[in-house]
CSV table of C-alpha atoms and ligand atoms in Angstrom, one decimal:
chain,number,residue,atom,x,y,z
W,2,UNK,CA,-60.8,-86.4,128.8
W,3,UNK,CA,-63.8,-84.0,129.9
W,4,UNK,CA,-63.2,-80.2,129.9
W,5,UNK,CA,-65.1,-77.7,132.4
W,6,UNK,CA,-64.7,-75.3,129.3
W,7,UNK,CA,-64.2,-76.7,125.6
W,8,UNK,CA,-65.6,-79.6,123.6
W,9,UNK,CA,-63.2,-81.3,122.6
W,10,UNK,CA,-63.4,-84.1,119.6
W,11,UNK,CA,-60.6,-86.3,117.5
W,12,UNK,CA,-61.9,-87.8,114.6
W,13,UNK,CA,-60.3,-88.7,111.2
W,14,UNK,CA,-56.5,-87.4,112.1
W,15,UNK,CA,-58.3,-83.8,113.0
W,16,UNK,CA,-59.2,-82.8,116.7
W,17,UNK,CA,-61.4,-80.3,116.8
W,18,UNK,CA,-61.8,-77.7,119.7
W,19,UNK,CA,-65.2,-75.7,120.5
W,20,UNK,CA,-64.7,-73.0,123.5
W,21,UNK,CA,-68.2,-74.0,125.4
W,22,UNK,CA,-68.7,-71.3,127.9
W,23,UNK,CA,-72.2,-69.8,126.7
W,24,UNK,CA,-73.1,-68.3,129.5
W,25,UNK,CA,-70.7,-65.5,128.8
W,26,UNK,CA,-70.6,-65.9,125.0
W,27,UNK,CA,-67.3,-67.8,125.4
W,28,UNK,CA,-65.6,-65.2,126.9
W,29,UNK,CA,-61.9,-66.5,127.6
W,30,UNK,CA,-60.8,-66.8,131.1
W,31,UNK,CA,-58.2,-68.7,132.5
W,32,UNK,CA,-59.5,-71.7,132.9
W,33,UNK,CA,-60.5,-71.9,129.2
W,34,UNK,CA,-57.0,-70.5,127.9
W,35,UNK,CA,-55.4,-73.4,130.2
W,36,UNK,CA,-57.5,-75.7,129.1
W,37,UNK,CA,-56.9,-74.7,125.5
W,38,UNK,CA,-53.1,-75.1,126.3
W,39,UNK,CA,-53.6,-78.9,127.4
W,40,UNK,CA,-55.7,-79.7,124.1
W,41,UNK,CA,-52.9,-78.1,122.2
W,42,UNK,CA,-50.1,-79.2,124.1
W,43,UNK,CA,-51.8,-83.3,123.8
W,44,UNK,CA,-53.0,-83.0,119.8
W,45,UNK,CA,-49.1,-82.0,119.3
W,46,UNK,CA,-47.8,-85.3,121.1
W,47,UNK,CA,-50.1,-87.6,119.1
W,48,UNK,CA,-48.7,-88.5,116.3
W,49,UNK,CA,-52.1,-89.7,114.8
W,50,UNK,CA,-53.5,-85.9,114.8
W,51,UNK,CA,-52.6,-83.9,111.7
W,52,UNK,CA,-54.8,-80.1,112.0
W,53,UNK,CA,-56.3,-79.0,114.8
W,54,UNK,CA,-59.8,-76.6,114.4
W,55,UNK,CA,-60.5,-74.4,117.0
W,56,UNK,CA,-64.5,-73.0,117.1
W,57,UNK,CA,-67.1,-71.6,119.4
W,58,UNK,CA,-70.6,-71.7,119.0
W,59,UNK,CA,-73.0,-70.0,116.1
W,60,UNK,CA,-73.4,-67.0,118.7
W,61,UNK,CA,-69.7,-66.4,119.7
W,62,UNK,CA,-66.4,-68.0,118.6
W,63,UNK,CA,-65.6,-65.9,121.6
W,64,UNK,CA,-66.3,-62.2,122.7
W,65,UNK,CA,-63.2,-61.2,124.7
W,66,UNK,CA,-61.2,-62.3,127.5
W,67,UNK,CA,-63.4,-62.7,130.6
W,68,UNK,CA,-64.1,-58.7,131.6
W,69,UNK,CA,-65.4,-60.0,134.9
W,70,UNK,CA,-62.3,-61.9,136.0
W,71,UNK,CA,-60.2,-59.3,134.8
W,72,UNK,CA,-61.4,-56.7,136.6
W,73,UNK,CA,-60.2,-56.9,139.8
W,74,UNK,CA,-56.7,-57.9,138.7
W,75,UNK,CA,-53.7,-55.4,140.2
W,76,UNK,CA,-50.9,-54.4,138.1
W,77,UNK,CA,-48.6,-56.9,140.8
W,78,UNK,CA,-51.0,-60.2,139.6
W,79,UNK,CA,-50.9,-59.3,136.1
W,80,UNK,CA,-47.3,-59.4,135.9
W,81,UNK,CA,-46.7,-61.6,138.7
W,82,UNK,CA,-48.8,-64.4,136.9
W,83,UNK,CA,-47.4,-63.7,133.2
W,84,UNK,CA,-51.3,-62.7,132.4
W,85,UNK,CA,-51.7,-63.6,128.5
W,86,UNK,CA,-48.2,-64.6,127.6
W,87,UNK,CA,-48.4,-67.9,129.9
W,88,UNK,CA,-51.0,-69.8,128.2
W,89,UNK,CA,-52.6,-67.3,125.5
W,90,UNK,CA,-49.6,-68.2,122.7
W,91,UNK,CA,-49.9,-72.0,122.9
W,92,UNK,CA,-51.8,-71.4,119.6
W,93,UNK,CA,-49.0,-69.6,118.5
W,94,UNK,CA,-46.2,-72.6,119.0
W,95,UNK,CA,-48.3,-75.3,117.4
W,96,UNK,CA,-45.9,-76.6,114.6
W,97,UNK,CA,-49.4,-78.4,113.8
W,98,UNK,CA,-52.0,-76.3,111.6
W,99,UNK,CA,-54.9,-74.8,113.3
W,100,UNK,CA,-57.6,-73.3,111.6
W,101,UNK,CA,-60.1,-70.9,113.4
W,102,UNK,CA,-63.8,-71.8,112.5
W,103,UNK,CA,-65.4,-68.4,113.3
W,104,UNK,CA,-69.4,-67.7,114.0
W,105,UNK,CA,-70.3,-64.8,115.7
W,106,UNK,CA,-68.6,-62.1,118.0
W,107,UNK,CA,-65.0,-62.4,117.6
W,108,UNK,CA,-64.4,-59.8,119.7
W,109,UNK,CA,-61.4,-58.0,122.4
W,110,UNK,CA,-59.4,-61.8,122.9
W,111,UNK,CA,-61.6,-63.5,120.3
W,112,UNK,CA,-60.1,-61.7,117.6
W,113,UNK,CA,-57.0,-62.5,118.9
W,114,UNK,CA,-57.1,-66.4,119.4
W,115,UNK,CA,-58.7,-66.6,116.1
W,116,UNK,CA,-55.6,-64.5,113.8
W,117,UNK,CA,-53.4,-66.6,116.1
W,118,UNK,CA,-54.4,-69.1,114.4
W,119,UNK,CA,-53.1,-70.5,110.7
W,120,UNK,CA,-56.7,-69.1,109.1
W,121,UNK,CA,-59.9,-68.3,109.8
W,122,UNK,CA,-62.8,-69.3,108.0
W,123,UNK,CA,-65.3,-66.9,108.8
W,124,UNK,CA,-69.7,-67.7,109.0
W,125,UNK,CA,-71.4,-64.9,106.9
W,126,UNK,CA,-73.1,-64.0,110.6
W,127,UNK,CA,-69.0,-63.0,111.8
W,128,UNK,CA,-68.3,-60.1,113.5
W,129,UNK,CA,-64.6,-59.0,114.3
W,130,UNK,CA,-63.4,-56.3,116.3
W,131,UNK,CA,-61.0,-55.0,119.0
W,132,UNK,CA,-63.2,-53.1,121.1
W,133,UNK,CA,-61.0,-53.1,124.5
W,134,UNK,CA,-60.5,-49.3,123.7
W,135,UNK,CA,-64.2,-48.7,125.4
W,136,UNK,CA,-63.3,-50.7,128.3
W,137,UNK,CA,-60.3,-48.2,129.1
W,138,UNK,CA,-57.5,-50.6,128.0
W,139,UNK,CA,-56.1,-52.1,124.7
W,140,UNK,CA,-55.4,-55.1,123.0
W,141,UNK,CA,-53.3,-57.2,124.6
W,142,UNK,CA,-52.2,-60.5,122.8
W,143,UNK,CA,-51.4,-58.9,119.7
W,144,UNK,CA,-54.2,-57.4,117.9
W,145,UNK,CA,-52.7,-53.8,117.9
W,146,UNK,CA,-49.6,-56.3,115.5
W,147,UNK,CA,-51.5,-58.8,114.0
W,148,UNK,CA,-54.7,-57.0,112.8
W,149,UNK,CA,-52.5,-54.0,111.4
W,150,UNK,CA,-50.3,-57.1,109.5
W,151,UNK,CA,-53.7,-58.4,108.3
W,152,UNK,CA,-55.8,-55.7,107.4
W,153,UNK,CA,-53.6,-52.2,107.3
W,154,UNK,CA,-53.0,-49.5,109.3
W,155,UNK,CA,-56.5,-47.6,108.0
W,156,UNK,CA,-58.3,-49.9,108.9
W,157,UNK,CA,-56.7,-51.5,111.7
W,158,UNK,CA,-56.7,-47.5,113.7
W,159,UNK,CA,-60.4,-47.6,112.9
W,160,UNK,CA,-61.1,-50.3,114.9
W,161,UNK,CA,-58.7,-50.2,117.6
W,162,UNK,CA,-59.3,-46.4,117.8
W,163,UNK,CA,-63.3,-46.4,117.5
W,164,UNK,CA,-64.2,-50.5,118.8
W,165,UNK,CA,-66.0,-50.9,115.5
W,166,UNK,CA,-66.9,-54.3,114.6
W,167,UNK,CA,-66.5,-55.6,111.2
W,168,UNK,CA,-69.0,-57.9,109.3
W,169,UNK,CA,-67.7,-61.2,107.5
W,170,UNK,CA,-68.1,-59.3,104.0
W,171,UNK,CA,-65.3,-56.9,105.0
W,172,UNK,CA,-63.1,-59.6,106.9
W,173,UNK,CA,-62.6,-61.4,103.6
W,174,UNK,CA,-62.4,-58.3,101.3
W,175,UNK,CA,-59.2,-57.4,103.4
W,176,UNK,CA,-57.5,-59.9,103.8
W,177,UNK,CA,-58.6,-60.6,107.5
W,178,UNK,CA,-60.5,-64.5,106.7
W,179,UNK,CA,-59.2,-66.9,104.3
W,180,UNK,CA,-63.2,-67.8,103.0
W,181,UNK,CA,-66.7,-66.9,104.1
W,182,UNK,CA,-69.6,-69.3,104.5
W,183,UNK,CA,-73.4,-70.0,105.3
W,184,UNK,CA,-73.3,-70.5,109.0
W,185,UNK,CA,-74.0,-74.4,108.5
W,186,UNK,CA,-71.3,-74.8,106.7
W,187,UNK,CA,-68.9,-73.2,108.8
W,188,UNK,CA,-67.6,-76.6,110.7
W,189,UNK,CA,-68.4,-78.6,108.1
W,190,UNK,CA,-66.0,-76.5,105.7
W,191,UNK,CA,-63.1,-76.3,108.4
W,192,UNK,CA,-63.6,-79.4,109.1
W,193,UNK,CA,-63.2,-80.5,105.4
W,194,UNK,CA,-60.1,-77.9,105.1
W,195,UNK,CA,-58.4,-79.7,108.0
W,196,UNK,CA,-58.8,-83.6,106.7
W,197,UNK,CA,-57.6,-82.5,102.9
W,198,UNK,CA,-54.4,-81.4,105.0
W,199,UNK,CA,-54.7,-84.2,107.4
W,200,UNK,CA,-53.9,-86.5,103.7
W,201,UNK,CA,-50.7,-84.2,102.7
W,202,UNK,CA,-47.1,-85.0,103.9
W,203,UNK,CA,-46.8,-83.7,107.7
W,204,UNK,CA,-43.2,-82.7,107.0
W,205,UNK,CA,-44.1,-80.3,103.9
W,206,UNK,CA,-47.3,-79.0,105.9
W,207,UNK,CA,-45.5,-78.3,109.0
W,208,UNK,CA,-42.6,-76.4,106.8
W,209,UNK,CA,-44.8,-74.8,104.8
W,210,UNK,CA,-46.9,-72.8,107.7
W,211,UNK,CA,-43.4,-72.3,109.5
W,212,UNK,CA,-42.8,-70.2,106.0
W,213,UNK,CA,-45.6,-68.5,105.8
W,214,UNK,CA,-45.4,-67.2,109.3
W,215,UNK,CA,-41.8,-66.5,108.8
W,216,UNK,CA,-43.1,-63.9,106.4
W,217,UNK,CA,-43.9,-62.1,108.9
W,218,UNK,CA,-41.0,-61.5,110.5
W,219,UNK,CA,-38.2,-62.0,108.4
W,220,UNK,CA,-37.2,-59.3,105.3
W,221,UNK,CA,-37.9,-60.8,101.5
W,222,UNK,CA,-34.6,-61.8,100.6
W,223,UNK,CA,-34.2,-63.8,104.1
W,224,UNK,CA,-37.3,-65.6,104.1
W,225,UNK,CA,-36.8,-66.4,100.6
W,226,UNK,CA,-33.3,-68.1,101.2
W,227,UNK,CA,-34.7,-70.1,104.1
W,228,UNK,CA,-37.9,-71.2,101.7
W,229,UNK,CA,-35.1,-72.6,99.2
W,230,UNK,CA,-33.3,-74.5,101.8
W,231,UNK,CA,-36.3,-75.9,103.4
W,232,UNK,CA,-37.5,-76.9,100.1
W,233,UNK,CA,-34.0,-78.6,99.3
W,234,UNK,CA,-34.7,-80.3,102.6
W,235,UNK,CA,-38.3,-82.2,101.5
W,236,UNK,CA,-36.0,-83.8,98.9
W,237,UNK,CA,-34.7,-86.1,101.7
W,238,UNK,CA,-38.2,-87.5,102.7
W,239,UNK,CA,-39.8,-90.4,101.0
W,240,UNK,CA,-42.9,-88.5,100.7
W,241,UNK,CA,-41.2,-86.2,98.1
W,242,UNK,CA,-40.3,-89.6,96.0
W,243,UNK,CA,-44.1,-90.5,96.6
W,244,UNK,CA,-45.9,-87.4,95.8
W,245,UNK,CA,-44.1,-87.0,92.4
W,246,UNK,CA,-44.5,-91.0,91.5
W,247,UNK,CA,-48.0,-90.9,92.3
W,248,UNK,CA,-48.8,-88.1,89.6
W,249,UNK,CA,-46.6,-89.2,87.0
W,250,UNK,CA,-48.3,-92.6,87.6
W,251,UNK,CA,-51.4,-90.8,87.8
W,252,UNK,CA,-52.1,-92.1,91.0
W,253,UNK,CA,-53.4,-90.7,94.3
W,254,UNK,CA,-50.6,-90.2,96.8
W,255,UNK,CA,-49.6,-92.0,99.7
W,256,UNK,CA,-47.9,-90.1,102.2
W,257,UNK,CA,-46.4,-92.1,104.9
W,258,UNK,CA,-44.5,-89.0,106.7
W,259,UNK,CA,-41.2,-90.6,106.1
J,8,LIG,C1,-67.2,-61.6,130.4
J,8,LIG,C2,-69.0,-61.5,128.9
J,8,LIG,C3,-68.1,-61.0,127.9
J,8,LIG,C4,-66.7,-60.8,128.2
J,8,LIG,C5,-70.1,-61.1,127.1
J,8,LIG,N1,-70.2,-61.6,128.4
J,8,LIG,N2,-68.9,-60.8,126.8
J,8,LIG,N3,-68.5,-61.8,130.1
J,8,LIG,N4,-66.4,-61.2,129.5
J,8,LIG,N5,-65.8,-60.4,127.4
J,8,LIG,C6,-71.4,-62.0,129.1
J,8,LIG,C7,-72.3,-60.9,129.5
J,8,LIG,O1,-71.9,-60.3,130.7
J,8,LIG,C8,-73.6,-61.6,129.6
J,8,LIG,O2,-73.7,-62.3,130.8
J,8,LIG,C9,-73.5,-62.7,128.5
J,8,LIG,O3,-72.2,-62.8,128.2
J,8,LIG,C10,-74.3,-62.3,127.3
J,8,LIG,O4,-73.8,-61.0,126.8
J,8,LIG,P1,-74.8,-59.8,126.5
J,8,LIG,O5,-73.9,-58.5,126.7
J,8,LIG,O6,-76.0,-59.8,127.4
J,8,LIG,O7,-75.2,-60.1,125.0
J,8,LIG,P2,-75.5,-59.0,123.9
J,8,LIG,O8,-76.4,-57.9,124.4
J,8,LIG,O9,-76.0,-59.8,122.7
J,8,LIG,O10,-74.1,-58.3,123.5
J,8,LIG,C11,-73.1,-59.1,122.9
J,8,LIG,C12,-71.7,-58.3,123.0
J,8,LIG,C13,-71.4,-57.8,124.4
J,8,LIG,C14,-71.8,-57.1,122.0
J,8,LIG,C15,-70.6,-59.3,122.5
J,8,LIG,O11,-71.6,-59.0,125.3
J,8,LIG,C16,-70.1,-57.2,124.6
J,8,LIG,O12,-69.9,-56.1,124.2
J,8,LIG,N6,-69.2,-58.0,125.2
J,8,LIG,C17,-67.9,-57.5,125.6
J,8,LIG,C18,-67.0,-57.4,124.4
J,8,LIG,C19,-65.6,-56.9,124.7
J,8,LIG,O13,-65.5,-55.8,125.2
J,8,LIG,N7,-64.6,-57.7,124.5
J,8,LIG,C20,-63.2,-57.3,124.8
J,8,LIG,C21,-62.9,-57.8,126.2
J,8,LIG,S1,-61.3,-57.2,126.7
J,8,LIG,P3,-74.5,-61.8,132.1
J,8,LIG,O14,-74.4,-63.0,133.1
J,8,LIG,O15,-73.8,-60.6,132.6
J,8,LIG,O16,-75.9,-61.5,131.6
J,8,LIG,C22,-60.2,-58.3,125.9
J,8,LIG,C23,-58.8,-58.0,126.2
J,8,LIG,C24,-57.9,-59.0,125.6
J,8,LIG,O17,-60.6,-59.2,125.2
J,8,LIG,C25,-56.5,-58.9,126.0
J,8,LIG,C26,-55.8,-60.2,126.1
J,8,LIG,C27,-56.2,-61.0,127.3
């Protein structure tokens, strides 16, 4: 399948996903964010795919949503057409773990897509901000909620409020990237990240990153009960039975995703 907008590979249980619009430094337009949806919506129905990594190029993982298309838009289209909420979430629904590969500006939209994602593993040349705020607007899928979750209120007002960008240095002293690498690494690394959980049980992966993201919605003593029952539940798959066999047998494991 060809793409007018994103690269798209499968190899080794892991597709991975690089927006390819370098004229505009990968800014996301609709084209790219339905196209985005379709990947997402076919690595989810094949059974074969285990992670998904989603990257842009050493430049730009992707500065913004496309000012230039958005422009002209009227209040009417923008809510007529469900602007953002009909294909910007997809990322959002995948019960499949994506990791965002960032290089570059991650800027307006950019930032967006990439803490929509399960983590982001940032190239030391990253740069993060919500800078919509000089363009007379705001964020608008979910960085006014998401950065404050990641980062804090201080620092979250200072960019939202100000557009300033932040450097990969800062991103993983808050809290913002999971890891930062040399730029050549930066595929490479998500790429490894995404085959060592391409090996695990799909079951206990997929539960797991529900949990994690129920942590941000649900109070302590809620998300904790629902971690206990979902961890009762793993007990009913064989991979359970395998994954402790194999290190009492000192063994590697073979999940099956039974
Ligand atoms: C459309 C964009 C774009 C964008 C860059 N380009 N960002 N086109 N939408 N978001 C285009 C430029 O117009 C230019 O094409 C080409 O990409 C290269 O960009 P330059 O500006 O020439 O590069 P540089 O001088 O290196 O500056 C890089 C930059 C700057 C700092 C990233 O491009 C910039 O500030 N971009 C906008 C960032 C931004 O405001 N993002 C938030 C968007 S609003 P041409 O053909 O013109 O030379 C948003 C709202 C999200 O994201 C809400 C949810 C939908």
């Amino acid at each position: 399948m060809s793409y007018a907008t994103l690269i798209v590979e499968t190899s080794d249980a892991v597709t991975l996903v690089r927006l390819n619009r370098p004229e505009a430094l990968n800014a996301l337009n609709g084209t790219l964010m339905d196209e985005l949806t379709a990947v997402l919506d076919a690595a989810e129905a094949d059974e074969s795919v285990r992670a998904i990594v989603i990257t842009g190029s050493d430049r730009a993982f992707a500065a913004g949503a496309d000012i230039k298309e958005m422009a002209p838009k009227s209040y009417a289209e923008a809510f007529t057409e469900d602007f953002i909420t009909r294909n910007w979430e997809r990322v959002t629904r995948c019960r499949k773990p994506v990791i965002a590969a960032v290089a570059g500006y991650a800027l307006g939209g950019g930032c967006e897509l990439a803490m929509m994602c399960d983590f982001i593993i940032a190239a030391d040349n990253a740069r993060f901000g919500q800078p919509e705020i000089n363009l007379g607007v705001i964020p608008g899928a979910g960085g006014t909620q998401r950065l404050t979750r990641f980062v804090g209120k201080s620092k979250a007002m200072d960019m939202v409020l100000t557009a300033r960008m932040m450097d990969a240095a800062e991103a993983e002293r808050c809290g913002l990237v999971s890891r930062v690498v040399p730029l050549a690494e930066l595929v490479p690394a998500a790429l490894e990240a995404a085959r060592k959980i391409a090996t695990l049980s799909p079951q206990a992966v997929m539960i797991a990153k529900e949990l994690v993201n129920a942590a941000y919605e649900t109070p302590l003593s809620q998300g904790v009960r629902m971690e206990r029952r979902l961890f009762h539940s793993l007990f009913a798959f064989d991979d359970q039975k395998e994954g402790m066999a194999a290190f009492v047998e000192k063994r590697p494991a073979k999940f099956t995703g039974r």
